[in-house]
PDB file of C-alpha atoms in Angstrom:
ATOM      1  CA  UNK J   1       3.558  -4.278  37.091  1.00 64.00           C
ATOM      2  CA  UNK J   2       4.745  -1.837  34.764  1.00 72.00           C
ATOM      3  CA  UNK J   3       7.893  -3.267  33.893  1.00 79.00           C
ATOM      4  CA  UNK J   4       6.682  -6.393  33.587  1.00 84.00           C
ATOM      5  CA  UNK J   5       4.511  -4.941  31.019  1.00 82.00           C
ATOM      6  CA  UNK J   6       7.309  -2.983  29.088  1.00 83.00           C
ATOM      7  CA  UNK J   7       9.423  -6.670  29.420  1.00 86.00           C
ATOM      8  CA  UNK J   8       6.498  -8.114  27.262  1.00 87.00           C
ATOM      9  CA  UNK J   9       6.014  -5.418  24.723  1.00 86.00           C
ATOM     10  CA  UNK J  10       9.887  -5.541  24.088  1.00 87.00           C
ATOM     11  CA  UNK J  11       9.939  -9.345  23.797  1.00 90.00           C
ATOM     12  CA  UNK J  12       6.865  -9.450  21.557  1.00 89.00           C
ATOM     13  CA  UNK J  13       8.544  -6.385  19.826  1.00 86.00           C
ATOM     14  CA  UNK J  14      11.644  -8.393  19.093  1.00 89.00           C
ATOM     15  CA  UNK J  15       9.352 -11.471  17.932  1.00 88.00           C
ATOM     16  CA  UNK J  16       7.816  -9.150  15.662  1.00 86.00           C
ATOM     17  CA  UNK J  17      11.089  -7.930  14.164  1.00 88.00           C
ATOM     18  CA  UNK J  18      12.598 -10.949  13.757  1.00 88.00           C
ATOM     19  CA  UNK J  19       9.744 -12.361  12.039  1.00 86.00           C
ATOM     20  CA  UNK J  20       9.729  -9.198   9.540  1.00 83.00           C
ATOM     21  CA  UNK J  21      13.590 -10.241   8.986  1.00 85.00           C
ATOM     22  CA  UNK J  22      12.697 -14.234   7.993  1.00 84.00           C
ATOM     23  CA  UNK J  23       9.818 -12.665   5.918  1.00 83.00           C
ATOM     24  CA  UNK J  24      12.534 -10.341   4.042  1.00 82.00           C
ATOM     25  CA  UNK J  25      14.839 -13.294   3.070  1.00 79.00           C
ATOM     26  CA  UNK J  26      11.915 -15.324   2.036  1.00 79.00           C
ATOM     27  CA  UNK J  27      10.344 -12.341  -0.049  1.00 77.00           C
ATOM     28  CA  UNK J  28      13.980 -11.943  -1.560  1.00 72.00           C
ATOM     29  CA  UNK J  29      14.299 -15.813  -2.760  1.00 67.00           C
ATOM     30  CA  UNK J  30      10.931 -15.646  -3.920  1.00 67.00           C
ATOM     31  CA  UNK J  31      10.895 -12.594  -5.567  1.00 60.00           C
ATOM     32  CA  UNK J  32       7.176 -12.780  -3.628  1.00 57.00           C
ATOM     33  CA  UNK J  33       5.346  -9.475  -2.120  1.00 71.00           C
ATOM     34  CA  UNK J  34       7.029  -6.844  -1.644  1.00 77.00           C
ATOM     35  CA  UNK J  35       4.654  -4.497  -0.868  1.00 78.00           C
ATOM     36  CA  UNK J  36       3.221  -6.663   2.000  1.00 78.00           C
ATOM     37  CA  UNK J  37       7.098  -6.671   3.139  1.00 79.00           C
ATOM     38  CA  UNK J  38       7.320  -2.815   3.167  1.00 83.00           C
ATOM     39  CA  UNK J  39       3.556  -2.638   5.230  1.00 84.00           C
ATOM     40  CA  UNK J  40       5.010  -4.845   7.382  1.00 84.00           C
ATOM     41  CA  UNK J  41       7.988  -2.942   8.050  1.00 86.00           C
ATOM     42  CA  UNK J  42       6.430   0.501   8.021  1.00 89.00           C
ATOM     43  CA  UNK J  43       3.939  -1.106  10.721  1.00 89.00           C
ATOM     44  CA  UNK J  44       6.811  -2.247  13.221  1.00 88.00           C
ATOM     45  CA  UNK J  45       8.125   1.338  12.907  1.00 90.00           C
ATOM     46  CA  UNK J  46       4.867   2.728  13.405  1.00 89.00           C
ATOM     47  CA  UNK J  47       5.058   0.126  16.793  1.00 88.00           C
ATOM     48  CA  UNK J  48       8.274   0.547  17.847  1.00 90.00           C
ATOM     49  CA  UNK J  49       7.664   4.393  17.961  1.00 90.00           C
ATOM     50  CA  UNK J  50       4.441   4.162  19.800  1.00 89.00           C
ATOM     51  CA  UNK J  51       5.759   2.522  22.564  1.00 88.00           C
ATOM     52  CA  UNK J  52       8.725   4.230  22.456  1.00 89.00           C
ATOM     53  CA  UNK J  53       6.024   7.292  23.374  1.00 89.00           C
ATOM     54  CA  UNK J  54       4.373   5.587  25.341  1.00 87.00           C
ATOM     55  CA  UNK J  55       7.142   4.789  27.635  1.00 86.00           C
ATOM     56  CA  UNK J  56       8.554   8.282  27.708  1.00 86.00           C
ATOM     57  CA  UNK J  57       5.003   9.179  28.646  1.00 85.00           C
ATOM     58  CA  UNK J  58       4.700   6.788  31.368  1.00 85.00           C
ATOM     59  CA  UNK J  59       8.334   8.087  32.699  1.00 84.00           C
ATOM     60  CA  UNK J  60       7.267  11.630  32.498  1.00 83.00           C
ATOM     61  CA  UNK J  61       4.262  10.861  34.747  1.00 82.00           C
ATOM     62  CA  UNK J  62       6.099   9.052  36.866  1.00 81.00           C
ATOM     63  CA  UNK J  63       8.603  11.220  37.147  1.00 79.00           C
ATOM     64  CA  UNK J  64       5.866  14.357  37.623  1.00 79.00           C
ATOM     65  CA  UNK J  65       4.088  12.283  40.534  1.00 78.00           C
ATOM     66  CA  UNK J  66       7.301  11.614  42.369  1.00 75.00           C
ATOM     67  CA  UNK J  67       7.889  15.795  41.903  1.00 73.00           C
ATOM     68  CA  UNK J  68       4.811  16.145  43.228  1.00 72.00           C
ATOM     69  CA  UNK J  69       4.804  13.667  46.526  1.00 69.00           C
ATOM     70  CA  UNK J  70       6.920  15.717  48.249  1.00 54.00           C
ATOM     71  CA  UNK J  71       4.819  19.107  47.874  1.00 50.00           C
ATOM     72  CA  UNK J  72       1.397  17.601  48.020  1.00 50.00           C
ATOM     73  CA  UNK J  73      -1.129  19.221  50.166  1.00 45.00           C
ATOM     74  CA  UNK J  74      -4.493  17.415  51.186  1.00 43.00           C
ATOM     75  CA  UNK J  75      -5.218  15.726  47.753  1.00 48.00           C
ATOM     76  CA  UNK J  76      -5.266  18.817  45.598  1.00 49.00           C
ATOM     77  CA  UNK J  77      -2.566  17.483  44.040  1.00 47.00           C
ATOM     78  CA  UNK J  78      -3.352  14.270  43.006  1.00 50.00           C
ATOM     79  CA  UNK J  79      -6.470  15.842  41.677  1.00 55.00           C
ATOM     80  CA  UNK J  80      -4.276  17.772  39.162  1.00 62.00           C
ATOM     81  CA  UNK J  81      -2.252  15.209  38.138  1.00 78.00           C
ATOM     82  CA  UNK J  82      -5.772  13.203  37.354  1.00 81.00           C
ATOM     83  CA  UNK J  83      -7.015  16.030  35.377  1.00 83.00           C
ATOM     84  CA  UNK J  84      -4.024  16.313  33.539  1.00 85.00           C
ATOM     85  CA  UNK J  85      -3.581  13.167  33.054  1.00 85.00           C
ATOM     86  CA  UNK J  86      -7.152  13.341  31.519  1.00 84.00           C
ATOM     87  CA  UNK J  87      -6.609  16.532  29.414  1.00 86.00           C
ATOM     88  CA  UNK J  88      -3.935  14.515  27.950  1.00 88.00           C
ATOM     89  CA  UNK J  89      -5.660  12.002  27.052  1.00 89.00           C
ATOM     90  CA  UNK J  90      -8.607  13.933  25.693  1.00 87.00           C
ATOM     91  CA  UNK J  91      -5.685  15.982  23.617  1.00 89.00           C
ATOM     92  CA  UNK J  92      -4.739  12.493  22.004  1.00 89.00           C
ATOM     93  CA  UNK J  93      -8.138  11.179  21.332  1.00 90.00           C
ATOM     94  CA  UNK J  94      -8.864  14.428  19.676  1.00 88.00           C
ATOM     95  CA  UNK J  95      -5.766  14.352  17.637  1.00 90.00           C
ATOM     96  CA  UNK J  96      -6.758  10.417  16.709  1.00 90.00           C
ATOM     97  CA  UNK J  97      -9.948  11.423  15.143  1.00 91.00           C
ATOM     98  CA  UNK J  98      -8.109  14.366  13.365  1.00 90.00           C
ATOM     99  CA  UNK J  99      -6.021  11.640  12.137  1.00 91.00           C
ATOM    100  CA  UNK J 100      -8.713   9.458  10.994  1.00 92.00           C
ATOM    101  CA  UNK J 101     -10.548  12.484   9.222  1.00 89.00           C
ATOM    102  CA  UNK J 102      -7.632  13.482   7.387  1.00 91.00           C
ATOM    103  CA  UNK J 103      -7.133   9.375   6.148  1.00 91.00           C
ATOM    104  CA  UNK J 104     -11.391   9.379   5.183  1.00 91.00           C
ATOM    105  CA  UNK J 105     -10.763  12.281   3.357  1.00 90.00           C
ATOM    106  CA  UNK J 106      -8.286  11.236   1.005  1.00 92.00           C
ATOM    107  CA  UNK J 107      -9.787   7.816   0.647  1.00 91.00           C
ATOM    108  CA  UNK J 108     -12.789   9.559  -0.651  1.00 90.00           C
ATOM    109  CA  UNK J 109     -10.610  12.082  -3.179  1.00 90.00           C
ATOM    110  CA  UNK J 110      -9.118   8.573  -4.197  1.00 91.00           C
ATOM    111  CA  UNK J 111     -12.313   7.484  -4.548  1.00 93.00           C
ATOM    112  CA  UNK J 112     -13.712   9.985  -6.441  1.00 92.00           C
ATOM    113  CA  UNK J 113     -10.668   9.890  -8.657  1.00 91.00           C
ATOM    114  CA  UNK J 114     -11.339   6.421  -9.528  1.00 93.00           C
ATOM    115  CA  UNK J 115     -15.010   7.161 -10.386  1.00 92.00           C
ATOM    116  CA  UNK J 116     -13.789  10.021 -12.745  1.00 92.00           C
ATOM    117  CA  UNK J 117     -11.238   7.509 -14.436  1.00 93.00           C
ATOM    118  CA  UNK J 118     -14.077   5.234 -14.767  1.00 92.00           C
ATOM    119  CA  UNK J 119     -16.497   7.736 -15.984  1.00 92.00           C
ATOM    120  CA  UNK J 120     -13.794   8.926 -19.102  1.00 91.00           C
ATOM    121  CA  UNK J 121     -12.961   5.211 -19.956  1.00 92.00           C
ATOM    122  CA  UNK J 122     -16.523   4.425 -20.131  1.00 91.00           C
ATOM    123  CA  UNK J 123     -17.186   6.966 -22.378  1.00 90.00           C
ATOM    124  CA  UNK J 124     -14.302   6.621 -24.672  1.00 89.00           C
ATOM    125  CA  UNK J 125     -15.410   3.174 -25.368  1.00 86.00           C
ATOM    126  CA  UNK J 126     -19.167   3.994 -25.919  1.00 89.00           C
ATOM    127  CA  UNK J 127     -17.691   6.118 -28.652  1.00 87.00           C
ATOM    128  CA  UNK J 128     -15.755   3.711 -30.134  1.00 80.00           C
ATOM    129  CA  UNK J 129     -18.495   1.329 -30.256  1.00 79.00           C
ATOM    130  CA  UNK J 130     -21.182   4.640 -31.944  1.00 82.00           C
ATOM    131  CA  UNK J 131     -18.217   5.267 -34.312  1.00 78.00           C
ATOM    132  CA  UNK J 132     -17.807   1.496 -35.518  1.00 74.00           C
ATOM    133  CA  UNK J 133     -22.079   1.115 -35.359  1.00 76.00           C
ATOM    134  CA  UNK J 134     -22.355   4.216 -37.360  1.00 79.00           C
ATOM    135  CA  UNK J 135     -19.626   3.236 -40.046  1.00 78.00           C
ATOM    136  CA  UNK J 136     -20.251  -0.113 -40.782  1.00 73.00           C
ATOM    137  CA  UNK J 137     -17.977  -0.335 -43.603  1.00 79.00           C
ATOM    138  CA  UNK J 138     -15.061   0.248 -41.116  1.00 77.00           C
ATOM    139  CA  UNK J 139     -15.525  -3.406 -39.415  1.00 76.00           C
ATOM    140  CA  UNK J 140     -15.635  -4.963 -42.992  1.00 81.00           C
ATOM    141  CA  UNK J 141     -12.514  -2.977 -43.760  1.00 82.00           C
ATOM    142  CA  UNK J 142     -10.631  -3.890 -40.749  1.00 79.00           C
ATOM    143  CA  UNK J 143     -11.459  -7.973 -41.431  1.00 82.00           C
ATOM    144  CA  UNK J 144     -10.208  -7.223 -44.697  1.00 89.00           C
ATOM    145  CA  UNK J 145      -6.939  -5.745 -43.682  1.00 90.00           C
ATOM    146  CA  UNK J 146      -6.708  -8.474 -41.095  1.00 91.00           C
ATOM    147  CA  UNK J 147      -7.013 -11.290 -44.059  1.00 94.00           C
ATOM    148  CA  UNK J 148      -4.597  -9.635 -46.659  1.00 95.00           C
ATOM    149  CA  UNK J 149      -2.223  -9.374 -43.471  1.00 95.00           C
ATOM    150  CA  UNK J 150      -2.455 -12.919 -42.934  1.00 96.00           C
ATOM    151  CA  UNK J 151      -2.516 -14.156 -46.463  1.00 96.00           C
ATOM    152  CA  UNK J 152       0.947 -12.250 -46.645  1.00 96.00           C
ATOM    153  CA  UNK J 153       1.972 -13.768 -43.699  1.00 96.00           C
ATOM    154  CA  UNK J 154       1.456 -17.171 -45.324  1.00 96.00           C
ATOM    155  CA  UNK J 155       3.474 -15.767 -48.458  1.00 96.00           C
ATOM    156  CA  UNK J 156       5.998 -14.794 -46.614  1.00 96.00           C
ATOM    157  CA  UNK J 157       6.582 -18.128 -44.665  1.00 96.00           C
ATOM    158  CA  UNK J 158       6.402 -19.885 -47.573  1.00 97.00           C
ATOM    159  CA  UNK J 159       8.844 -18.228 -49.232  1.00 96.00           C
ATOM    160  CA  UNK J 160      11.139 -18.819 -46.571  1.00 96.00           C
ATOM    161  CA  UNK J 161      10.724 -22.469 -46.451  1.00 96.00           C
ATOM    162  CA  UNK J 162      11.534 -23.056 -50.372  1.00 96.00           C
ATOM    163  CA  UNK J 163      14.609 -20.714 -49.802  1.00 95.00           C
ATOM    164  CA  UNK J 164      15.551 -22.479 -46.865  1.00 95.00           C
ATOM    165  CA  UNK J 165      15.124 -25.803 -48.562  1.00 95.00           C
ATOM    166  CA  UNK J 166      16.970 -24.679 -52.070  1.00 95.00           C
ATOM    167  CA  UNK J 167      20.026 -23.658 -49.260  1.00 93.00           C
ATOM    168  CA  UNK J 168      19.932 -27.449 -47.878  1.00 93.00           C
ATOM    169  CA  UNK J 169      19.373 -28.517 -51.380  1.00 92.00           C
ATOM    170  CA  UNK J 170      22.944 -26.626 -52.573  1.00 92.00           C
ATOM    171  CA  UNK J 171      24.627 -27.273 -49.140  1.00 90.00           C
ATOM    172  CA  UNK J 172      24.289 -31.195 -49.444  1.00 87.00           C
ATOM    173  CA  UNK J 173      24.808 -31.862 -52.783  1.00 72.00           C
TER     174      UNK J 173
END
């Protein structure tokens, strides 16, 4: 039973890897999502090691209950293995929600970050908006600048055409 089990999780393992590679030429032709590529990756590592403890864990436990077989006396033994088997177990779950506390954590310093960032934009552009209510003549100023830009603009172009046109003029004739 077990080794049909480890069969599976290395054939869906290799499924999974050689569907990260297809993804990696397409993201390269496409010049697509990289980011989902690397996630992607990072995740099969993150898989690959698991099991990779897993198995060694399994092995170990084996390895501990066939130590064990030959020295056993009247069940006390099993009962051991059980309860270690348990205390591991409880060791990981507790390590899992340290884990997960240590990820909420900095989710919510990211999240307070962005409420800070949002907080000093926010107020950087109510001031802008006080400073241009209290000064009227600054939007009137601004058009203004805006206009003699663009009438210069228009100067400018048409000079260019009439020199441009006296060249062809010369140049042909």
């Amino acid at each position: 039973m077990c080794m049909q089990v480890e069969s599976e999780i290395t054939t869906i393992l290799g499924d999974l890897e050689a569907v990260i590679s297809e993804m990696s030429e397409t993201v390269q032709q496409q010049r697509g999502s990289l980011r989902v590529l690397e996630r992607h990756q990072t995740m099969y590592a993150d898989y690959q090691r698991e099991f990779q403890r897993y198995k060694s864990n399994v092995q170990a436990s084996v390895a501990r209950s066939e130590l064990l077989e030959g020295h056993r006396v009247a069940g006390n033994a099993g009962d051991t293995s059980d309860r270690d088997r348990l205390v591991m177990e409880r060791e990981r779950i507790d390590q899992a929600h340290l884990d997960i506390d240590m990820v909420l954590d900095q989710a919510f310093s990211v999240r307070q970050d962005l409420d800070e960032q949002r907080s000093f934009i926010s107020g950087a552009t109510s001031k802008m908006v006080d400073v241009t209510e209290r000064i009227p003549g600054i939007n009137l100023l601004l058009g203004r600048i805006r206009s003699r830009k663009r009438k210069e603009k228009v100067v400018l172009a048409i000079v260019m055409a009439i020199c441009i046109c006296i060249l062809l003029f010369v140049w042909s004739g």
